[in-house]
Amino acid sequence: MKHRVPSEWIAEAGLHGFVPVTLGFHCEVPHVLMPLADIEPPMRNEGVTLDANGFGRERMMRILHGILASDRLPPIDVETADPPQRPYRLRSGFHRFYASCACGFSHIPVDIVPRIY
């Protein structure tokens, strides 16, 4: 995986040694719980201000703290992908996707949205 959440951010958020007890982060709005393995790892949009490893530090820290506190986070948007890629690709939720990977979740709450051509 090209992008990795810096280990010092994980430690600062209090997630060092975190072991998830659910498949994905806490989400209370209607969603589909999708395996991370079914989503094409997203690339960073150009023109976004980045701090480390392709992430905005403030944004990632808010999400990591939210995961630790079991805050309600919104699902990410996915759309169908082109073969031979994985079945879905990310439309929004770059930080939530990689935070979920870093925390050891196997799934992520998603909304499957119409594909934009």
PDB file of C-alpha atoms in Angstrom:
ATOM      1  CA  MET A   1       0.000   0.000   0.000  1.00  0.00           C
ATOM      2  CA  LYS A   2       1.495   3.324  -1.041  1.00  0.00           C
ATOM      3  CA  HIS A   3       0.008   5.403   1.780  1.00  0.00           C
ATOM      4  CA  ARG A   4       0.631   4.561   5.428  1.00  0.00           C
ATOM      5  CA  VAL A   5      -0.567   6.498   8.447  1.00  0.00           C
ATOM      6  CA  PRO A   6       2.601   7.523  10.334  1.00  0.00           C
ATOM      7  CA  SER A   7       3.113   5.357  13.424  1.00  0.00           C
ATOM      8  CA  GLU A   8       3.678   8.461  15.557  1.00  0.00           C
ATOM      9  CA  TRP A   9       0.175   9.671  14.616  1.00  0.00           C
ATOM     10  CA  ILE A  10      -1.283   6.293  15.640  1.00  0.00           C
ATOM     11  CA  ALA A  11       0.533   6.527  18.994  1.00  0.00           C
ATOM     12  CA  GLU A  12      -0.465  10.174  19.508  1.00  0.00           C
ATOM     13  CA  ALA A  13      -4.116   9.276  18.900  1.00  0.00           C
ATOM     14  CA  GLY A  14      -3.889   6.588  21.602  1.00  0.00           C
ATOM     15  CA  LEU A  15      -4.321   3.752  19.127  1.00  0.00           C
ATOM     16  CA  HIS A  16      -0.976   1.991  19.600  1.00  0.00           C
ATOM     17  CA  GLY A  17      -1.921  -1.647  20.152  1.00  0.00           C
ATOM     18  CA  PHE A  18      -5.545  -0.990  19.150  1.00  0.00           C
ATOM     19  CA  VAL A  19      -7.452  -4.170  18.320  1.00  0.00           C
ATOM     20  CA  PRO A  20     -10.855  -3.638  16.691  1.00  0.00           C
ATOM     21  CA  VAL A  21     -13.839  -5.405  18.240  1.00  0.00           C
ATOM     22  CA  THR A  22     -16.077  -4.670  15.244  1.00  0.00           C
ATOM     23  CA  LEU A  23     -15.539  -5.186  11.515  1.00  0.00           C
ATOM     24  CA  GLY A  24     -15.553  -1.448  10.730  1.00  0.00           C
ATOM     25  CA  PHE A  25     -15.696   1.950  12.396  1.00  0.00           C
ATOM     26  CA  HIS A  26     -18.890   3.140  14.131  1.00  0.00           C
ATOM     27  CA  CYS A  27     -21.518   4.411  11.683  1.00  0.00           C
ATOM     28  CA  GLU A  28     -25.194   4.900  12.524  1.00  0.00           C
ATOM     29  CA  VAL A  29     -26.586   6.048   9.180  1.00  0.00           C
ATOM     30  CA  PRO A  30     -27.758   3.465   6.635  1.00  0.00           C
ATOM     31  CA  HIS A  31     -24.757   1.856   4.923  1.00  0.00           C
ATOM     32  CA  VAL A  32     -23.290  -1.339   3.488  1.00  0.00           C
ATOM     33  CA  LEU A  33     -20.435  -2.913   5.427  1.00  0.00           C
ATOM     34  CA  MET A  34     -17.935  -3.733   2.667  1.00  0.00           C
ATOM     35  CA  PRO A  35     -14.633  -5.621   2.900  1.00  0.00           C
ATOM     36  CA  LEU A  36     -11.684  -3.266   2.429  1.00  0.00           C
ATOM     37  CA  ALA A  37     -10.283  -5.892   0.056  1.00  0.00           C
ATOM     38  CA  ASP A  38     -13.142  -5.127  -2.389  1.00  0.00           C
ATOM     39  CA  ILE A  39     -12.147  -1.460  -2.733  1.00  0.00           C
ATOM     40  CA  GLU A  40      -9.355  -0.292  -5.022  1.00  0.00           C
ATOM     41  CA  PRO A  41      -6.799   1.498  -2.809  1.00  0.00           C
ATOM     42  CA  PRO A  42      -7.399   5.183  -3.516  1.00  0.00           C
ATOM     43  CA  MET A  43      -4.868   7.694  -4.737  1.00  0.00           C
ATOM     44  CA  ARG A  44      -4.691  11.245  -3.392  1.00  0.00           C
ATOM     45  CA  ASN A  45      -6.441  13.990  -5.342  1.00  0.00           C
ATOM     46  CA  GLU A  46      -4.025  16.537  -6.741  1.00  0.00           C
ATOM     47  CA  GLY A  47      -4.026  20.027  -5.268  1.00  0.00           C
ATOM     48  CA  VAL A  48      -4.776  18.866  -1.697  1.00  0.00           C
ATOM     49  CA  THR A  49      -2.473  20.140   1.056  1.00  0.00           C
ATOM     50  CA  LEU A  50      -0.658  17.182   2.571  1.00  0.00           C
ATOM     51  CA  ASP A  51       1.421  16.713   5.706  1.00  0.00           C
ATOM     52  CA  ALA A  52       2.862  13.178   5.775  1.00  0.00           C
ATOM     53  CA  ASN A  53       2.590  10.140   3.537  1.00  0.00           C
ATOM     54  CA  GLY A  54      -0.122  11.836   1.504  1.00  0.00           C
ATOM     55  CA  PHE A  55      -2.404  12.746   4.418  1.00  0.00           C
ATOM     56  CA  GLY A  56      -3.622  15.945   5.997  1.00  0.00           C
ATOM     57  CA  ARG A  57      -2.519  15.598   9.614  1.00  0.00           C
ATOM     58  CA  GLU A  58      -5.448  17.460  11.224  1.00  0.00           C
ATOM     59  CA  ARG A  59      -8.004  15.495   9.226  1.00  0.00           C
ATOM     60  CA  MET A  60      -6.374  12.133   9.980  1.00  0.00           C
ATOM     61  CA  MET A  61      -6.003  12.901  13.689  1.00  0.00           C
ATOM     62  CA  ARG A  62      -9.724  13.810  13.962  1.00  0.00           C
ATOM     63  CA  ILE A  63     -10.638  10.477  12.374  1.00  0.00           C
ATOM     64  CA  LEU A  64      -8.213   8.460  14.510  1.00  0.00           C
ATOM     65  CA  HIS A  65      -9.514  10.102  17.691  1.00  0.00           C
ATOM     66  CA  GLY A  66     -13.070   9.437  16.480  1.00  0.00           C
ATOM     67  CA  ILE A  67     -12.327   5.757  15.957  1.00  0.00           C
ATOM     68  CA  LEU A  68     -10.861   5.469  19.467  1.00  0.00           C
ATOM     69  CA  ALA A  69     -13.883   7.236  21.008  1.00  0.00           C
ATOM     70  CA  SER A  70     -16.371   5.190  18.884  1.00  0.00           C
ATOM     71  CA  ASP A  71     -17.686   8.428  17.437  1.00  0.00           C
ATOM     72  CA  ARG A  72     -20.200   8.119  14.622  1.00  0.00           C
ATOM     73  CA  LEU A  73     -18.319   8.596  11.365  1.00  0.00           C
ATOM     74  CA  PRO A  74     -20.010   8.892   7.982  1.00  0.00           C
ATOM     75  CA  PRO A  75     -19.707   6.073   5.461  1.00  0.00           C
ATOM     76  CA  ILE A  76     -17.376   6.512   2.514  1.00  0.00           C
ATOM     77  CA  ASP A  77     -18.713   6.735  -1.042  1.00  0.00           C
ATOM     78  CA  VAL A  78     -17.705   4.000  -3.480  1.00  0.00           C
ATOM     79  CA  GLU A  79     -18.590   3.371  -7.106  1.00  0.00           C
ATOM     80  CA  THR A  80     -18.080   0.370  -9.372  1.00  0.00           C
ATOM     81  CA  ALA A  81     -14.581   0.039 -10.828  1.00  0.00           C
ATOM     82  CA  ASP A  82     -13.324  -1.097 -14.210  1.00  0.00           C
ATOM     83  CA  PRO A  83     -12.051  -4.650 -14.683  1.00  0.00           C
ATOM     84  CA  PRO A  84      -9.487  -5.971 -13.812  1.00  0.00           C
ATOM     85  CA  GLN A  85      -9.522  -3.764 -10.705  1.00  0.00           C
ATOM     86  CA  ARG A  86     -11.291  -4.674  -7.508  1.00  0.00           C
ATOM     87  CA  PRO A  87     -15.096  -4.420  -7.723  1.00  0.00           C
ATOM     88  CA  TYR A  88     -15.271  -0.891  -6.227  1.00  0.00           C
ATOM     89  CA  ARG A  89     -13.222   2.272  -6.056  1.00  0.00           C
ATOM     90  CA  LEU A  90     -13.320   5.139  -3.627  1.00  0.00           C
ATOM     91  CA  ARG A  91     -15.197   8.312  -4.531  1.00  0.00           C
ATOM     92  CA  SER A  92     -14.716  10.045  -1.162  1.00  0.00           C
ATOM     93  CA  GLY A  93     -13.304   9.085   2.215  1.00  0.00           C
ATOM     94  CA  PHE A  94      -9.561   8.849   1.557  1.00  0.00           C
ATOM     95  CA  HIS A  95      -8.611   9.458   5.217  1.00  0.00           C
ATOM     96  CA  ARG A  96     -11.332   7.156   6.608  1.00  0.00           C
ATOM     97  CA  PHE A  97     -10.209   4.384   4.256  1.00  0.00           C
ATOM     98  CA  TYR A  98      -6.559   4.537   5.330  1.00  0.00           C
ATOM     99  CA  ALA A  99      -7.402   5.102   9.004  1.00  0.00           C
ATOM    100  CA  SER A 100      -9.495   1.921   8.854  1.00  0.00           C
ATOM    101  CA  CYS A 101      -6.570   0.019   7.325  1.00  0.00           C
ATOM    102  CA  ALA A 102      -4.168   1.386   9.967  1.00  0.00           C
ATOM    103  CA  CYS A 103      -6.533   0.399  12.792  1.00  0.00           C
ATOM    104  CA  GLY A 104      -6.894  -3.172  11.545  1.00  0.00           C
ATOM    105  CA  PHE A 105     -10.515  -3.094  10.428  1.00  0.00           C
ATOM    106  CA  SER A 106     -11.434  -5.645   7.757  1.00  0.00           C
ATOM    107  CA  HIS A 107     -14.511  -3.744   6.533  1.00  0.00           C
ATOM    108  CA  ILE A 108     -15.665  -0.172   6.104  1.00  0.00           C
ATOM    109  CA  PRO A 109     -19.151   1.387   6.064  1.00  0.00           C
ATOM    110  CA  VAL A 110     -19.927   2.539   2.514  1.00  0.00           C
ATOM    111  CA  ASP A 111     -22.586   4.100   0.361  1.00  0.00           C
ATOM    112  CA  ILE A 112     -22.539   2.676  -3.151  1.00  0.00           C
ATOM    113  CA  VAL A 113     -23.108   5.713  -5.378  1.00  0.00           C
ATOM    114  CA  PRO A 114     -23.747   6.005  -9.112  1.00  0.00           C
ATOM    115  CA  ARG A 115     -20.608   5.976 -11.169  1.00  0.00           C
ATOM    116  CA  ILE A 116     -19.467   9.226 -12.762  1.00  0.00           C
ATOM    117  CA  TYR A 117     -18.133   8.716 -16.266  1.00  0.00           C
TER     118      TYR A 117
END
